[in-house]
JSON list of C-alpha atoms in Angstrom, two decimals:
[
{"chain": "A", "resi": 1, "resn": "UNK", "atom": "CA", "xyz": [13.63, 14.62, -2.38]},
{"chain": "A", "resi": 2, "resn": "UNK", "atom": "CA", "xyz": [15.99, 12.33, -4.31]},
{"chain": "A", "resi": 3, "resn": "UNK", "atom": "CA", "xyz": [15.93, 12.33, -8.12]},
{"chain": "A", "resi": 4, "resn": "UNK", "atom": "CA", "xyz": [13.44, 9.82, -9.53]},
{"chain": "A", "resi": 5, "resn": "UNK", "atom": "CA", "xyz": [11.13, 10.20, -6.53]},
{"chain": "A", "resi": 6, "resn": "UNK", "atom": "CA", "xyz": [7.77, 11.87, -6.67]},
{"chain": "A", "resi": 7, "resn": "UNK", "atom": "CA", "xyz": [5.43, 12.92, -3.90]},
{"chain": "A", "resi": 8, "resn": "UNK", "atom": "CA", "xyz": [2.12, 11.09, -3.92]},
{"chain": "A", "resi": 9, "resn": "UNK", "atom": "CA", "xyz": [-0.92, 11.78, -1.76]},
{"chain": "A", "resi": 10, "resn": "UNK", "atom": "CA", "xyz": [-3.03, 8.76, -0.86]},
{"chain": "A", "resi": 11, "resn": "UNK", "atom": "CA", "xyz": [-5.98, 8.41, 1.45]},
{"chain": "A", "resi": 12, "resn": "UNK", "atom": "CA", "xyz": [-5.58, 5.51, 3.86]},
{"chain": "A", "resi": 13, "resn": "UNK", "atom": "CA", "xyz": [-8.00, 3.90, 6.28]},
{"chain": "A", "resi": 14, "resn": "UNK", "atom": "CA", "xyz": [-7.41, 5.42, 9.70]},
{"chain": "A", "resi": 15, "resn": "UNK", "atom": "CA", "xyz": [-6.93, 2.06, 11.47]},
{"chain": "A", "resi": 16, "resn": "UNK", "atom": "CA", "xyz": [-4.46, 0.97, 8.80]},
{"chain": "A", "resi": 17, "resn": "UNK", "atom": "CA", "xyz": [-2.53, 4.21, 9.10]},
{"chain": "A", "resi": 18, "resn": "UNK", "atom": "CA", "xyz": [-2.24, 3.84, 12.88]},
{"chain": "A", "resi": 19, "resn": "UNK", "atom": "CA", "xyz": [-0.82, 0.31, 12.50]},
{"chain": "A", "resi": 20, "resn": "UNK", "atom": "CA", "xyz": [1.60, 1.42, 9.80]},
{"chain": "A", "resi": 21, "resn": "UNK", "atom": "CA", "xyz": [2.87, 4.33, 11.92]},
{"chain": "A", "resi": 22, "resn": "UNK", "atom": "CA", "xyz": [3.56, 1.97, 14.84]},
{"chain": "A", "resi": 23, "resn": "UNK", "atom": "CA", "xyz": [5.32, -0.53, 12.59]},
{"chain": "A", "resi": 24, "resn": "UNK", "atom": "CA", "xyz": [7.39, 2.17, 10.89]},
{"chain": "A", "resi": 25, "resn": "UNK", "atom": "CA", "xyz": [8.42, 3.55, 14.27]},
{"chain": "A", "resi": 26, "resn": "UNK", "atom": "CA", "xyz": [9.35, 0.08, 15.55]},
{"chain": "A", "resi": 27, "resn": "UNK", "atom": "CA", "xyz": [11.45, -0.42, 12.41]},
{"chain": "A", "resi": 28, "resn": "UNK", "atom": "CA", "xyz": [13.13, 3.02, 12.82]},
{"chain": "A", "resi": 29, "resn": "UNK", "atom": "CA", "xyz": [11.76, 4.21, 9.47]},
{"chain": "A", "resi": 30, "resn": "UNK", "atom": "CA", "xyz": [9.60, 7.09, 8.40]},
{"chain": "A", "resi": 31, "resn": "UNK", "atom": "CA", "xyz": [6.05, 6.24, 7.37]},
{"chain": "A", "resi": 32, "resn": "UNK", "atom": "CA", "xyz": [6.94, 6.99, 3.75]},
{"chain": "A", "resi": 33, "resn": "UNK", "atom": "CA", "xyz": [9.99, 4.71, 3.86]},
{"chain": "A", "resi": 34, "resn": "UNK", "atom": "CA", "xyz": [8.01, 1.89, 5.47]},
{"chain": "A", "resi": 35, "resn": "UNK", "atom": "CA", "xyz": [5.21, 2.11, 2.91]},
{"chain": "A", "resi": 36, "resn": "UNK", "atom": "CA", "xyz": [7.84, 2.21, 0.17]},
{"chain": "A", "resi": 37, "resn": "UNK", "atom": "CA", "xyz": [9.31, -1.08, 1.42]},
{"chain": "A", "resi": 38, "resn": "UNK", "atom": "CA", "xyz": [5.89, -2.76, 1.47]},
{"chain": "A", "resi": 39, "resn": "UNK", "atom": "CA", "xyz": [4.95, -1.52, -2.00]},
{"chain": "A", "resi": 40, "resn": "UNK", "atom": "CA", "xyz": [8.34, -2.50, -3.45]},
{"chain": "A", "resi": 41, "resn": "UNK", "atom": "CA", "xyz": [7.89, -6.01, -1.99]},
{"chain": "A", "resi": 42, "resn": "UNK", "atom": "CA", "xyz": [4.40, -6.17, -3.51]},
{"chain": "A", "resi": 43, "resn": "UNK", "atom": "CA", "xyz": [5.67, -5.15, -6.95]},
{"chain": "A", "resi": 44, "resn": "UNK", "atom": "CA", "xyz": [8.46, -7.71, -6.75]},
{"chain": "A", "resi": 45, "resn": "UNK", "atom": "CA", "xyz": [5.94, -10.47, -6.01]},
{"chain": "A", "resi": 46, "resn": "UNK", "atom": "CA", "xyz": [3.60, -9.26, -8.76]},
{"chain": "A", "resi": 47, "resn": "UNK", "atom": "CA", "xyz": [6.42, -9.25, -11.28]},
{"chain": "A", "resi": 48, "resn": "UNK", "atom": "CA", "xyz": [7.18, -12.87, -10.38]},
{"chain": "A", "resi": 49, "resn": "UNK", "atom": "CA", "xyz": [3.64, -14.26, -10.42]},
{"chain": "A", "resi": 50, "resn": "UNK", "atom": "CA", "xyz": [1.41, -11.62, -12.11]},
{"chain": "A", "resi": 51, "resn": "UNK", "atom": "CA", "xyz": [-1.71, -12.00, -9.92]},
{"chain": "A", "resi": 52, "resn": "UNK", "atom": "CA", "xyz": [-5.00, -10.91, -11.47]},
{"chain": "A", "resi": 53, "resn": "UNK", "atom": "CA", "xyz": [-6.68, -9.62, -8.31]},
{"chain": "A", "resi": 54, "resn": "UNK", "atom": "CA", "xyz": [-5.87, -8.84, -4.72]},
{"chain": "A", "resi": 55, "resn": "UNK", "atom": "CA", "xyz": [-8.27, -10.56, -2.36]},
{"chain": "A", "resi": 56, "resn": "UNK", "atom": "CA", "xyz": [-8.63, -8.96, 1.03]},
{"chain": "A", "resi": 57, "resn": "UNK", "atom": "CA", "xyz": [-10.43, -10.95, 3.68]},
{"chain": "A", "resi": 58, "resn": "UNK", "atom": "CA", "xyz": [-12.24, -9.33, 6.56]},
{"chain": "A", "resi": 59, "resn": "UNK", "atom": "CA", "xyz": [-12.86, -5.95, 4.93]},
{"chain": "A", "resi": 60, "resn": "UNK", "atom": "CA", "xyz": [-15.75, -4.22, 6.66]},
{"chain": "A", "resi": 61, "resn": "UNK", "atom": "CA", "xyz": [-18.77, -3.30, 4.57]},
{"chain": "A", "resi": 62, "resn": "UNK", "atom": "CA", "xyz": [-19.01, 0.04, 6.39]},
{"chain": "A", "resi": 63, "resn": "UNK", "atom": "CA", "xyz": [-16.56, 2.66, 5.15]},
{"chain": "A", "resi": 64, "resn": "UNK", "atom": "CA", "xyz": [-13.75, 3.20, 7.64]},
{"chain": "A", "resi": 65, "resn": "UNK", "atom": "CA", "xyz": [-12.49, 6.65, 8.55]},
{"chain": "A", "resi": 66, "resn": "UNK", "atom": "CA", "xyz": [-9.85, 7.91, 6.14]},
{"chain": "A", "resi": 67, "resn": "UNK", "atom": "CA", "xyz": [-6.81, 10.12, 6.46]},
{"chain": "A", "resi": 68, "resn": "UNK", "atom": "CA", "xyz": [-4.74, 11.66, 3.67]},
{"chain": "A", "resi": 69, "resn": "UNK", "atom": "CA", "xyz": [-0.96, 11.13, 3.81]},
{"chain": "A", "resi": 70, "resn": "UNK", "atom": "CA", "xyz": [1.85, 12.16, 1.50]},
{"chain": "A", "resi": 71, "resn": "UNK", "atom": "CA", "xyz": [4.55, 9.65, 0.68]},
{"chain": "A", "resi": 72, "resn": "UNK", "atom": "CA", "xyz": [7.51, 9.72, -1.68]},
{"chain": "A", "resi": 73, "resn": "UNK", "atom": "CA", "xyz": [7.70, 6.86, -4.14]},
{"chain": "A", "resi": 74, "resn": "UNK", "atom": "CA", "xyz": [9.97, 6.02, -7.04]},
{"chain": "A", "resi": 75, "resn": "UNK", "atom": "CA", "xyz": [8.40, 7.17, -10.29]},
{"chain": "A", "resi": 76, "resn": "UNK", "atom": "CA", "xyz": [8.56, 3.66, -11.77]},
{"chain": "A", "resi": 77, "resn": "UNK", "atom": "CA", "xyz": [6.73, 2.28, -8.71]},
{"chain": "A", "resi": 78, "resn": "UNK", "atom": "CA", "xyz": [3.92, 4.81, -9.13]},
{"chain": "A", "resi": 79, "resn": "UNK", "atom": "CA", "xyz": [3.53, 3.89, -12.79]},
{"chain": "A", "resi": 80, "resn": "UNK", "atom": "CA", "xyz": [3.44, 0.14, -12.04]},
{"chain": "A", "resi": 81, "resn": "UNK", "atom": "CA", "xyz": [1.01, 0.59, -9.14]},
{"chain": "A", "resi": 82, "resn": "UNK", "atom": "CA", "xyz": [-1.30, 2.75, -11.27]},
{"chain": "A", "resi": 83, "resn": "UNK", "atom": "CA", "xyz": [-1.28, 0.06, -13.98]},
{"chain": "A", "resi": 84, "resn": "UNK", "atom": "CA", "xyz": [-2.16, -2.62, -11.43]},
{"chain": "A", "resi": 85, "resn": "UNK", "atom": "CA", "xyz": [-4.89, -0.44, -9.95]},
{"chain": "A", "resi": 86, "resn": "UNK", "atom": "CA", "xyz": [-6.37, 0.03, -13.43]},
{"chain": "A", "resi": 87, "resn": "UNK", "atom": "CA", "xyz": [-6.22, -3.72, -14.14]},
{"chain": "A", "resi": 88, "resn": "UNK", "atom": "CA", "xyz": [-8.11, -4.32, -10.89]},
{"chain": "A", "resi": 89, "resn": "UNK", "atom": "CA", "xyz": [-10.66, -1.57, -11.60]},
{"chain": "A", "resi": 90, "resn": "UNK", "atom": "CA", "xyz": [-9.53, 0.32, -8.50]},
{"chain": "A", "resi": 91, "resn": "UNK", "atom": "CA", "xyz": [-8.54, 3.88, -7.80]},
{"chain": "A", "resi": 92, "resn": "UNK", "atom": "CA", "xyz": [-4.86, 4.36, -6.98]},
{"chain": "A", "resi": 93, "resn": "UNK", "atom": "CA", "xyz": [-5.56, 5.07, -3.27]},
{"chain": "A", "resi": 94, "resn": "UNK", "atom": "CA", "xyz": [-7.90, 2.07, -3.03]},
{"chain": "A", "resi": 95, "resn": "UNK", "atom": "CA", "xyz": [-5.25, -0.20, -4.49]},
{"chain": "A", "resi": 96, "resn": "UNK", "atom": "CA", "xyz": [-2.60, 1.12, -2.09]},
{"chain": "A", "resi": 97, "resn": "UNK", "atom": "CA", "xyz": [-5.01, 0.55, 0.82]},
{"chain": "A", "resi": 98, "resn": "UNK", "atom": "CA", "xyz": [-5.59, -3.04, -0.30]},
{"chain": "A", "resi": 99, "resn": "UNK", "atom": "CA", "xyz": [-1.89, -3.77, -0.68]},
{"chain": "A", "resi": 100, "resn": "UNK", "atom": "CA", "xyz": [-1.03, -2.33, 2.73]},
{"chain": "A", "resi": 101, "resn": "UNK", "atom": "CA", "xyz": [-3.96, -4.03, 4.46]},
{"chain": "A", "resi": 102, "resn": "UNK", "atom": "CA", "xyz": [-3.03, -7.33, 2.80]},
{"chain": "A", "resi": 103, "resn": "UNK", "atom": "CA", "xyz": [0.52, -6.92, 4.08]},
{"chain": "A", "resi": 104, "resn": "UNK", "atom": "CA", "xyz": [-0.63, -6.33, 7.64]},
{"chain": "A", "resi": 105, "resn": "UNK", "atom": "CA", "xyz": [-3.31, -9.05, 7.54]},
{"chain": "A", "resi": 106, "resn": "UNK", "atom": "CA", "xyz": [-1.27, -11.78, 5.88]},
{"chain": "A", "resi": 107, "resn": "UNK", "atom": "CA", "xyz": [2.26, -11.08, 7.03]},
{"chain": "A", "resi": 108, "resn": "UNK", "atom": "CA", "xyz": [2.13, -9.39, 10.40]},
{"chain": "A", "resi": 109, "resn": "UNK", "atom": "CA", "xyz": [-1.07, -10.70, 11.98]},
{"chain": "A", "resi": 110, "resn": "UNK", "atom": "CA", "xyz": [0.13, -14.29, 11.45]},
{"chain": "A", "resi": 111, "resn": "UNK", "atom": "CA", "xyz": [3.32, -13.73, 13.45]}
]
């Protein structure tokens, strides 16, 4: 692992993970690299506009199946994401799930 990177375990919704794996493969990236790109893009947009809350439309009331994955993220990204999760009264994994689902829902499903 490169200096400045740390390994993080997050639990993702199974359907979300399947979509992310397909997208990462289509983009010739590892799952960790692909998630890194999405989270970096999210942090860049947050730093520009400082949103107060992430709204996710179409989230099922029933709890989806979950799967634990390990990804490598820059240490500064982890710190910023944890801060944002705290501000939104979310656990770190929940916040990551919301960001990734928002990316797929708002960016990819509209294409």
